[in-house]
C-alpha cells in the first residue's frame, strides 16, 4: 500500500505525459495549445516541487493509505479525467479569443498564488504547532486553498474552449463540497474556536458561500 499523496504525485506525472503526448500527436497550432500546455504542465511541476521545497507538507496532506484500487482510481481520475480539457484544447481548431485569454490567465495566476500562499501559510503554522489556522489568507475563506485550485481548473477549461471542458471543474467543485462538509464536521469537534471562525468567514466563495 502507498499514500494518497504518492498516488496523486503519480497522477500529476501522468498528466504531464499525456499533454506531451498530445503535443507530439497534434502539434501546437496556435496560442490555445501553447497557453494550455504551459499552464497545466507548470501547475503539475509546481505541485511536485512544492513538496521538495516544503517537505513538511508530505506529513500533513493526503497521508491516508490506499490500495491498488485507490492508486488506480487516482491515476484514472486525477491523471486522465482531469486532463480532459487538454484533449479538447489540442483538438479545438478555432482561434483563442482575446476575451478567453484575458479571463483565463488572471484566473490561473491568481488561483495559483492563492492556493500556494494558503498551502505555505498552513504548512508553516502547522509545523510550528498551530491548531486552527484562521488568520492571513485563511481569515475570510475557510477552504481558500480549494478556491485557488478551482480558479486554476476553470482557467484550463476556458482555454480549452468547450463547455465539455467545464465537466472537470464541476466535478472538482462537487468533490470539494463533500470534503468541506466532512472537514468542517471534524473541525467543529477538534477546535474550540471553530464556531466563531465559521461565523466570520465563508466556506469557499468569498461573499457568496
CSV table of C-alpha atoms in Angstrom, one decimal:
chain,number,residue,atom,x,y,z
A,1,UNK,CA,0.0,0.0,0.0
A,2,UNK,CA,1.0,3.6,-0.6
A,3,UNK,CA,-0.3,7.0,0.5
A,4,UNK,CA,-2.8,9.1,-1.3
A,5,UNK,CA,-0.1,11.7,-1.8
A,6,UNK,CA,2.1,9.3,-3.7
A,7,UNK,CA,-0.8,8.3,-5.9
A,8,UNK,CA,-1.6,11.9,-6.7
A,9,UNK,CA,2.0,12.6,-7.5
A,10,UNK,CA,2.0,9.8,-10.0
A,11,UNK,CA,-1.3,11.1,-11.4
A,12,UNK,CA,0.3,14.5,-12.0
A,13,UNK,CA,3.2,12.8,-13.8
A,14,UNK,CA,0.7,11.0,-16.0
A,15,UNK,CA,-1.0,14.4,-16.8
A,16,UNK,CA,2.4,15.8,-17.9
A,17,UNK,CA,3.0,12.8,-20.0
A,18,UNK,CA,-0.5,13.0,-21.6
A,19,UNK,CA,0.0,16.6,-22.5
A,20,UNK,CA,3.4,15.9,-24.0
A,21,UNK,CA,1.7,13.1,-26.0
A,22,UNK,CA,-0.9,15.5,-27.2
A,23,UNK,CA,1.8,17.9,-28.4
A,24,UNK,CA,3.5,15.1,-30.3
A,25,UNK,CA,0.2,13.9,-31.9
A,26,UNK,CA,-1.5,17.2,-32.7
A,27,UNK,CA,1.3,19.7,-32.5
A,28,UNK,CA,1.0,23.3,-31.4
A,29,UNK,CA,-1.1,25.2,-33.9
A,30,UNK,CA,-1.7,28.4,-32.0
A,31,UNK,CA,-2.0,30.3,-28.8
A,32,UNK,CA,-4.6,28.0,-27.3
A,33,UNK,CA,-2.3,25.0,-27.3
A,34,UNK,CA,0.8,26.7,-26.1
A,35,UNK,CA,-1.0,28.5,-23.3
A,36,UNK,CA,-2.7,25.3,-22.2
A,37,UNK,CA,0.4,23.3,-22.2
A,38,UNK,CA,2.4,25.9,-20.3
A,39,UNK,CA,-0.3,26.4,-17.7
A,40,UNK,CA,-1.2,22.9,-16.9
A,41,UNK,CA,2.3,21.4,-17.1
A,42,UNK,CA,3.7,24.2,-14.9
A,43,UNK,CA,1.0,23.6,-12.4
A,44,UNK,CA,1.8,19.9,-12.2
A,45,UNK,CA,5.5,20.6,-11.9
A,46,UNK,CA,4.9,23.1,-9.1
A,47,UNK,CA,2.7,20.5,-7.3
A,48,UNK,CA,5.7,18.1,-7.3
A,49,UNK,CA,8.3,20.8,-6.5
A,50,UNK,CA,6.4,22.3,-3.6
A,51,UNK,CA,6.8,19.0,-1.7
A,52,UNK,CA,10.5,19.2,-2.1
A,53,UNK,CA,10.7,22.9,-1.0
A,54,UNK,CA,8.3,22.3,1.9
A,55,UNK,CA,8.8,18.7,3.0
A,56,UNK,CA,6.5,19.2,6.0
A,57,UNK,CA,3.6,19.1,3.6
A,58,UNK,CA,4.2,15.5,2.9
A,59,UNK,CA,3.4,14.8,6.6
A,60,UNK,CA,0.3,16.9,6.6
A,61,UNK,CA,-1.7,16.2,3.4
A,62,UNK,CA,-3.1,13.0,1.9
A,63,UNK,CA,-1.4,10.8,4.3
A,64,UNK,CA,-4.1,8.1,4.2
A,65,UNK,CA,-3.1,4.7,2.8
A,66,UNK,CA,-4.6,3.5,-0.5
A,67,UNK,CA,-4.6,0.0,-2.0
A,68,UNK,CA,-4.1,-0.8,-5.7
A,69,UNK,CA,-7.7,0.2,-6.5
A,70,UNK,CA,-7.2,3.6,-4.8
A,71,UNK,CA,-4.0,4.1,-6.7
A,72,UNK,CA,-5.5,3.2,-10.0
A,73,UNK,CA,-8.5,5.4,-9.3
A,74,UNK,CA,-6.2,8.4,-8.7
A,75,UNK,CA,-4.5,7.8,-12.0
A,76,UNK,CA,-7.7,7.5,-13.9
A,77,UNK,CA,-9.5,10.5,-12.3
A,78,UNK,CA,-6.7,12.9,-11.5
A,79,UNK,CA,-4.2,11.9,-14.1
A,80,UNK,CA,-6.5,11.2,-17.0
A,81,UNK,CA,-10.1,12.6,-16.5
A,82,UNK,CA,-8.7,15.9,-15.1
A,83,UNK,CA,-6.8,16.1,-18.4
A,84,UNK,CA,-10.0,16.2,-20.5
A,85,UNK,CA,-9.6,20.0,-21.1
A,86,UNK,CA,-6.1,19.3,-22.5
A,87,UNK,CA,-7.5,16.9,-25.1
A,88,UNK,CA,-10.2,19.4,-26.0
A,89,UNK,CA,-7.7,22.3,-26.3
A,90,UNK,CA,-5.4,20.3,-28.6
A,91,UNK,CA,-8.3,19.2,-30.9
A,92,UNK,CA,-10.0,22.6,-31.0
A,93,UNK,CA,-9.2,24.3,-34.3
A,94,UNK,CA,-10.7,27.7,-33.5
A,95,UNK,CA,-8.6,30.6,-32.6
A,96,UNK,CA,-8.4,31.5,-28.9
A,97,UNK,CA,-10.3,34.8,-28.3
A,98,UNK,CA,-8.8,37.8,-26.6
A,99,UNK,CA,-11.6,37.6,-24.0
A,100,UNK,CA,-10.9,34.0,-23.1
A,101,UNK,CA,-7.2,34.8,-22.8
A,102,UNK,CA,-7.8,37.8,-20.7
A,103,UNK,CA,-10.0,35.8,-18.4
A,104,UNK,CA,-8.0,32.6,-18.1
A,105,UNK,CA,-4.6,34.0,-17.5
A,106,UNK,CA,-5.6,36.0,-14.4
A,107,UNK,CA,-7.7,33.1,-13.1
A,108,UNK,CA,-4.7,30.8,-13.4
A,109,UNK,CA,-2.1,33.0,-11.8
A,110,UNK,CA,-4.3,34.4,-9.1
A,111,UNK,CA,-5.6,30.9,-8.4
A,112,UNK,CA,-2.1,29.6,-8.2
A,113,UNK,CA,-1.0,32.4,-5.9
A,114,UNK,CA,-4.0,32.0,-3.6
A,115,UNK,CA,-3.5,28.2,-3.5
A,116,UNK,CA,0.2,28.4,-2.9
A,117,UNK,CA,0.0,31.1,-0.3
A,118,UNK,CA,-2.6,29.1,1.6
A,119,UNK,CA,-0.5,26.0,1.4
A,120,UNK,CA,2.7,27.7,2.6
A,121,UNK,CA,0.9,29.5,5.5
A,122,UNK,CA,-0.8,26.4,6.7
A,123,UNK,CA,2.3,24.2,6.3
A,124,UNK,CA,4.4,26.7,8.2
A,125,UNK,CA,1.9,27.2,11.0
A,126,UNK,CA,1.1,23.5,11.5
A,127,UNK,CA,4.9,22.7,11.6
A,128,UNK,CA,5.2,25.3,14.3
A,129,UNK,CA,2.5,23.5,16.3
A,130,UNK,CA,-0.5,25.7,15.5
A,131,UNK,CA,-4.0,24.4,15.8
A,132,UNK,CA,-6.8,26.1,13.9
A,133,UNK,CA,-5.3,28.2,11.1
A,134,UNK,CA,-7.7,31.2,10.7
A,135,UNK,CA,-5.5,34.2,10.1
A,136,UNK,CA,-3.9,35.7,7.0
A,137,UNK,CA,-5.2,34.3,3.7
A,138,UNK,CA,-7.4,31.9,5.7
A,139,UNK,CA,-9.2,34.6,7.6
A,140,UNK,CA,-12.0,35.2,5.2
A,141,UNK,CA,-12.5,31.9,3.5
A,142,UNK,CA,-12.2,28.6,5.4
A,143,UNK,CA,-11.1,26.5,2.5
A,144,UNK,CA,-9.3,29.1,0.4
A,145,UNK,CA,-6.8,26.5,-0.9
A,146,UNK,CA,-9.8,24.9,-2.7
A,147,UNK,CA,-10.8,28.3,-4.0
A,148,UNK,CA,-7.5,28.8,-5.7
A,149,UNK,CA,-7.5,25.3,-7.1
A,150,UNK,CA,-10.9,25.7,-8.6
A,151,UNK,CA,-9.8,29.0,-10.2
A,152,UNK,CA,-6.9,27.2,-11.8
A,153,UNK,CA,-9.1,24.4,-13.2
A,154,UNK,CA,-11.6,27.0,-14.5
A,155,UNK,CA,-8.8,28.6,-16.4
A,156,UNK,CA,-7.9,25.3,-18.1
A,157,UNK,CA,-11.5,24.9,-19.2
A,158,UNK,CA,-11.7,28.4,-20.6
A,159,UNK,CA,-8.5,27.9,-22.6
A,160,UNK,CA,-9.9,24.6,-23.9
A,161,UNK,CA,-12.8,26.5,-25.4
A,162,UNK,CA,-15.7,24.0,-24.9
A,163,UNK,CA,-18.5,23.5,-22.4
A,164,UNK,CA,-17.4,19.9,-22.1
A,165,UNK,CA,-14.2,21.0,-20.5
A,166,UNK,CA,-16.2,22.5,-17.6
A,167,UNK,CA,-17.1,19.0,-16.5
A,168,UNK,CA,-13.8,18.9,-14.7
A,169,UNK,CA,-14.1,21.9,-12.5
A,170,UNK,CA,-17.8,21.0,-11.9
A,171,UNK,CA,-16.7,17.5,-10.7
A,172,UNK,CA,-14.0,19.1,-8.6
A,173,UNK,CA,-16.5,21.5,-7.1
A,174,UNK,CA,-18.8,18.7,-6.1
A,175,UNK,CA,-15.9,16.8,-4.6
A,176,UNK,CA,-14.8,19.9,-2.6
A,177,UNK,CA,-18.3,20.5,-1.3
A,178,UNK,CA,-18.3,17.0,0.1
A,179,UNK,CA,-14.8,17.4,1.5
A,180,UNK,CA,-15.8,20.7,3.1
A,181,UNK,CA,-18.8,19.1,4.9
A,182,UNK,CA,-16.6,16.3,6.2
A,183,UNK,CA,-13.7,18.5,7.3
A,184,UNK,CA,-16.0,21.1,9.0
A,185,UNK,CA,-17.7,18.4,10.9
A,186,UNK,CA,-14.3,17.2,12.1
A,187,UNK,CA,-13.0,20.7,12.8
A,188,UNK,CA,-16.1,21.6,14.8
A,189,UNK,CA,-15.2,18.9,17.3
A,190,UNK,CA,-11.5,19.4,17.1
A,191,UNK,CA,-11.1,23.2,17.5
A,192,UNK,CA,-12.7,25.2,20.2
A,193,UNK,CA,-12.7,28.4,18.2
A,194,UNK,CA,-14.1,26.9,15.0
A,195,UNK,CA,-17.7,28.2,15.6
A,196,UNK,CA,-16.5,31.8,15.9
A,197,UNK,CA,-14.3,31.4,12.9
A,198,UNK,CA,-17.2,29.9,10.9
A,199,UNK,CA,-19.5,32.9,11.8
A,200,UNK,CA,-16.9,35.4,10.4
A,201,UNK,CA,-15.9,33.6,7.2
A,202,UNK,CA,-17.2,31.9,4.0
A,203,UNK,CA,-16.7,28.3,3.1
A,204,UNK,CA,-15.3,28.5,-0.5
A,205,UNK,CA,-16.5,31.5,-2.5
A,206,UNK,CA,-15.9,34.9,-0.9
A,207,UNK,CA,-19.1,36.9,-0.3
A,208,UNK,CA,-21.3,34.0,-1.6
A,209,UNK,CA,-20.8,30.7,0.2
